């Protein structure tokens, strides 16, 4: 029942999403698999407004021992400053927002590769064009890991590790791919 939940998020629909320990644990495993560790300083630009993303990311980072800055997507100039001042080495959010932060830092006179410590990013909420992935990884030397979760399903559904050979599906998740027109199961 809602009164028994510590926190409830809202997804489009609306769906009311409980923040369950298993949901948070699935994020922890995914973030750890993507290379985030105790001692990392992570900028979390996930939304905190009604949706559960920002808070669940914070809980999962806390669970693996990483420090984090819960900024949400706003105040990009301040985000650039704290990334520089605090030596942020991890990022969770969209790839387009990450590129915007880098370009904003360079317009402010920084040399991003020399003046910032960002080395890894978990990319959520949007598909990264291959050209942007190459630029972030090759030019800026930031290791990107795709991440996919569903608040209504209350679980992380897939994440990319450092091997970059596709998404890992957590063992407790069963995914069935079907033809959208016929509803029949498709092959592997």
GROMACS .gro file of C-alpha atoms in nm:
model
  188
    1UNK     CA    1   0.000   0.000   0.000
    2UNK     CA    2   0.120   0.356  -0.071
    3UNK     CA    3   0.149   0.447   0.298
    4UNK     CA    4   0.395   0.160   0.346
    5UNK     CA    5   0.635   0.298   0.083
    6UNK     CA    6   0.925   0.521   0.180
    7UNK     CA    7   0.911   0.703  -0.157
    8UNK     CA    8   0.688   0.691  -0.461
    9UNK     CA    9   0.778   0.821  -0.805
   10UNK     CA   10   0.544   0.905  -1.090
   11UNK     CA   11   0.594   0.786  -1.448
   12UNK     CA   12   0.390   0.884  -1.754
   13UNK     CA   13   0.048   0.730  -1.744
   14UNK     CA   14   0.047   0.809  -1.455
   15UNK     CA   15   0.204   0.504  -1.296
   16UNK     CA   16   0.297   0.526  -0.929
   17UNK     CA   17   0.636   0.364  -0.886
   18UNK     CA   18   0.749   0.232  -0.547
   19UNK     CA   19   1.115   0.268  -0.460
   20UNK     CA   20   1.184  -0.092  -0.365
   21UNK     CA   21   1.516  -0.229  -0.238
   22UNK     CA   22   1.531  -0.467  -0.536
   23UNK     CA   23   1.491  -0.175  -0.780
   24UNK     CA   24   1.781   0.009  -0.618
   25UNK     CA   25   1.995  -0.309  -0.602
   26UNK     CA   26   1.944  -0.363  -0.976
   27UNK     CA   27   2.081  -0.012  -1.037
   28UNK     CA   28   2.377  -0.079  -0.803
   29UNK     CA   29   2.472  -0.395  -0.996
   30UNK     CA   30   2.441  -0.211  -1.327
   31UNK     CA   31   2.651   0.086  -1.215
   32UNK     CA   32   2.915  -0.144  -1.068
   33UNK     CA   33   2.919  -0.346  -1.391
   34UNK     CA   34   2.970  -0.021  -1.583
   35UNK     CA   35   3.280   0.057  -1.376
   36UNK     CA   36   3.156   0.288  -1.101
   37UNK     CA   37   3.323   0.226  -0.764
   38UNK     CA   38   3.368   0.350  -0.411
   39UNK     CA   39   3.567   0.673  -0.421
   40UNK     CA   40   3.418   0.798  -0.748
   41UNK     CA   41   3.274   1.151  -0.756
   42UNK     CA   42   2.967   1.137  -0.982
   43UNK     CA   43   2.756   1.415  -1.133
   44UNK     CA   44   2.395   1.291  -1.145
   45UNK     CA   45   2.194   1.503  -1.388
   46UNK     CA   46   1.890   1.272  -1.383
   47UNK     CA   47   1.559   1.443  -1.316
   48UNK     CA   48   1.426   1.478  -0.962
   49UNK     CA   49   1.088   1.627  -1.054
   50UNK     CA   50   0.815   1.366  -0.990
   51UNK     CA   51   1.003   1.088  -1.172
   52UNK     CA   52   1.208   0.842  -0.966
   53UNK     CA   53   1.527   0.856  -1.176
   54UNK     CA   54   1.737   1.106  -0.982
   55UNK     CA   55   1.667   0.966  -0.637
   56UNK     CA   56   1.710   0.602  -0.738
   57UNK     CA   57   2.043   0.685  -0.902
   58UNK     CA   58   2.151   0.860  -0.580
   59UNK     CA   59   2.049   0.560  -0.367
   60UNK     CA   60   2.237   0.321  -0.596
   61UNK     CA   61   2.553   0.534  -0.598
   62UNK     CA   62   2.538   0.554  -0.220
   63UNK     CA   63   2.499   0.174  -0.211
   64UNK     CA   64   2.826   0.121  -0.401
   65UNK     CA   65   3.007   0.387  -0.197
   66UNK     CA   66   3.042   0.657  -0.462
   67UNK     CA   67   3.006   1.024  -0.379
   68UNK     CA   68   2.758   1.214  -0.592
   69UNK     CA   69   2.627   1.557  -0.677
   70UNK     CA   70   2.246   1.548  -0.721
   71UNK     CA   71   2.215   1.836  -0.965
   72UNK     CA   72   1.936   1.732  -1.198
   73UNK     CA   73   1.949   1.872  -1.551
   74UNK     CA   74   1.943   2.245  -1.466
   75UNK     CA   75   2.212   2.505  -1.383
   76UNK     CA   76   2.462   2.385  -1.642
   77UNK     CA   77   2.712   2.665  -1.572
   78UNK     CA   78   2.724   2.562  -1.207
   79UNK     CA   79   2.755   2.196  -1.312
   80UNK     CA   80   3.066   2.281  -1.515
   81UNK     CA   81   3.213   2.466  -1.218
   82UNK     CA   82   3.154   2.183  -0.970
   83UNK     CA   83   3.284   1.925  -1.218
   84UNK     CA   84   3.606   2.123  -1.234
   85UNK     CA   85   3.634   2.225  -0.868
   86UNK     CA   86   3.549   1.885  -0.717
   87UNK     CA   87   3.729   1.665  -0.970
   88UNK     CA   88   3.417   1.483  -1.087
   89UNK     CA   89   3.524   1.159  -1.260
   90UNK     CA   90   3.180   1.008  -1.330
   91UNK     CA   91   2.860   1.125  -1.496
   92UNK     CA   92   2.507   0.984  -1.521
   93UNK     CA   93   2.263   1.139  -1.767
   94UNK     CA   94   2.211   1.194  -2.137
   95UNK     CA   95   2.497   1.209  -2.384
   96UNK     CA   96   2.366   1.532  -2.536
   97UNK     CA   97   2.372   1.704  -2.195
   98UNK     CA   98   2.725   1.576  -2.135
   99UNK     CA   99   2.840   1.721  -2.469
  100UNK     CA  100   2.669   2.049  -2.378
  101UNK     CA  101   2.864   2.061  -2.048
  102UNK     CA  102   3.194   1.995  -2.227
  103UNK     CA  103   3.129   2.265  -2.488
  104UNK     CA  104   3.019   2.511  -2.218
  105UNK     CA  105   3.343   2.445  -2.028
  106UNK     CA  106   3.549   2.501  -2.341
  107UNK     CA  107   3.366   2.827  -2.416
  108UNK     CA  108   3.454   2.935  -2.062
  109UNK     CA  109   3.823   2.889  -2.146
  110UNK     CA  110   3.890   2.540  -2.009
  111UNK     CA  111   4.074   2.267  -2.195
  112UNK     CA  112   3.839   1.984  -2.104
  113UNK     CA  113   4.092   1.699  -2.135
  114UNK     CA  114   4.351   1.882  -1.927
  115UNK     CA  115   4.134   2.069  -1.675
  116UNK     CA  116   3.870   1.804  -1.594
  117UNK     CA  117   3.894   1.450  -1.454
  118UNK     CA  118   3.581   1.302  -1.615
  119UNK     CA  119   3.665   0.949  -1.728
  120UNK     CA  120   3.338   0.752  -1.732
  121UNK     CA  121   2.971   0.809  -1.802
  122UNK     CA  122   2.654   0.606  -1.777
  123UNK     CA  123   2.423   0.720  -2.054
  124UNK     CA  124   2.048   0.702  -1.995
  125UNK     CA  125   1.721   0.835  -2.133
  126UNK     CA  126   1.833   0.870  -2.496
  127UNK     CA  127   2.014   0.681  -2.769
  128UNK     CA  128   2.361   0.819  -2.837
  129UNK     CA  129   2.441   0.871  -3.207
  130UNK     CA  130   2.756   0.680  -3.301
  131UNK     CA  131   2.928   1.004  -3.408
  132UNK     CA  132   2.874   1.155  -3.062
  133UNK     CA  133   2.987   0.834  -2.890
  134UNK     CA  134   3.310   0.835  -3.092
  135UNK     CA  135   3.369   1.200  -3.014
  136UNK     CA  136   3.315   1.158  -2.639
  137UNK     CA  137   3.525   0.842  -2.622
  138UNK     CA  138   3.804   0.927  -2.867
  139UNK     CA  139   3.842   1.303  -2.839
  140UNK     CA  140   3.758   1.341  -2.468
  141UNK     CA  141   3.857   0.991  -2.347
  142UNK     CA  142   3.534   0.933  -2.157
  143UNK     CA  143   3.425   0.569  -2.139
  144UNK     CA  144   3.051   0.553  -2.211
  145UNK     CA  145   2.820   0.277  -2.087
  146UNK     CA  146   2.459   0.258  -2.202
  147UNK     CA  147   2.198   0.191  -1.934
  148UNK     CA  148   1.831   0.107  -1.966
  149UNK     CA  149   1.573   0.088  -1.687
  150UNK     CA  150   1.198   0.104  -1.648
  151UNK     CA  151   1.029   0.267  -1.352
  152UNK     CA  152   0.695   0.090  -1.415
  153UNK     CA  153   0.880  -0.244  -1.424
  154UNK     CA  154   1.079  -0.131  -1.116
  155UNK     CA  155   1.408  -0.274  -1.237
  156UNK     CA  156   1.721  -0.205  -1.441
  157UNK     CA  157   1.674  -0.395  -1.767
  158UNK     CA  158   2.020  -0.371  -1.920
  159UNK     CA  159   2.362  -0.211  -1.894
  160UNK     CA  160   2.684  -0.199  -2.085
  161UNK     CA  161   3.015  -0.294  -1.923
  162UNK     CA  162   3.371  -0.192  -2.009
  163UNK     CA  163   3.396  -0.469  -2.273
  164UNK     CA  164   3.146  -0.277  -2.494
  165UNK     CA  165   3.008  -0.597  -2.646
  166UNK     CA  166   2.639  -0.529  -2.591
  167UNK     CA  167   2.398  -0.491  -2.304
  168UNK     CA  168   2.398  -0.723  -2.003
  169UNK     CA  169   2.052  -0.828  -1.892
  170UNK     CA  170   2.030  -0.886  -1.516
  171UNK     CA  171   1.967  -1.251  -1.427
  172UNK     CA  172   1.629  -1.178  -1.265
  173UNK     CA  173   1.498  -1.016  -1.586
  174UNK     CA  174   1.324  -1.218  -1.855
  175UNK     CA  175   1.292  -1.034  -2.185
  176UNK     CA  176   1.069  -1.155  -2.464
  177UNK     CA  177   1.092  -0.987  -2.803
  178UNK     CA  178   0.773  -1.010  -3.005
  179UNK     CA  179   0.653  -0.897  -3.344
  180UNK     CA  180   0.446  -0.585  -3.269
  181UNK     CA  181   0.191  -0.672  -3.538
  182UNK     CA  182   0.134  -1.041  -3.463
  183UNK     CA  183   0.240  -1.065  -3.099
  184UNK     CA  184   0.441  -1.379  -3.184
  185UNK     CA  185   0.776  -1.434  -3.018
  186UNK     CA  186   1.081  -1.357  -3.233
  187UNK     CA  187   1.401  -1.560  -3.233
  188UNK     CA  188   1.722  -1.463  -3.053
   0.00000   0.00000   0.00000
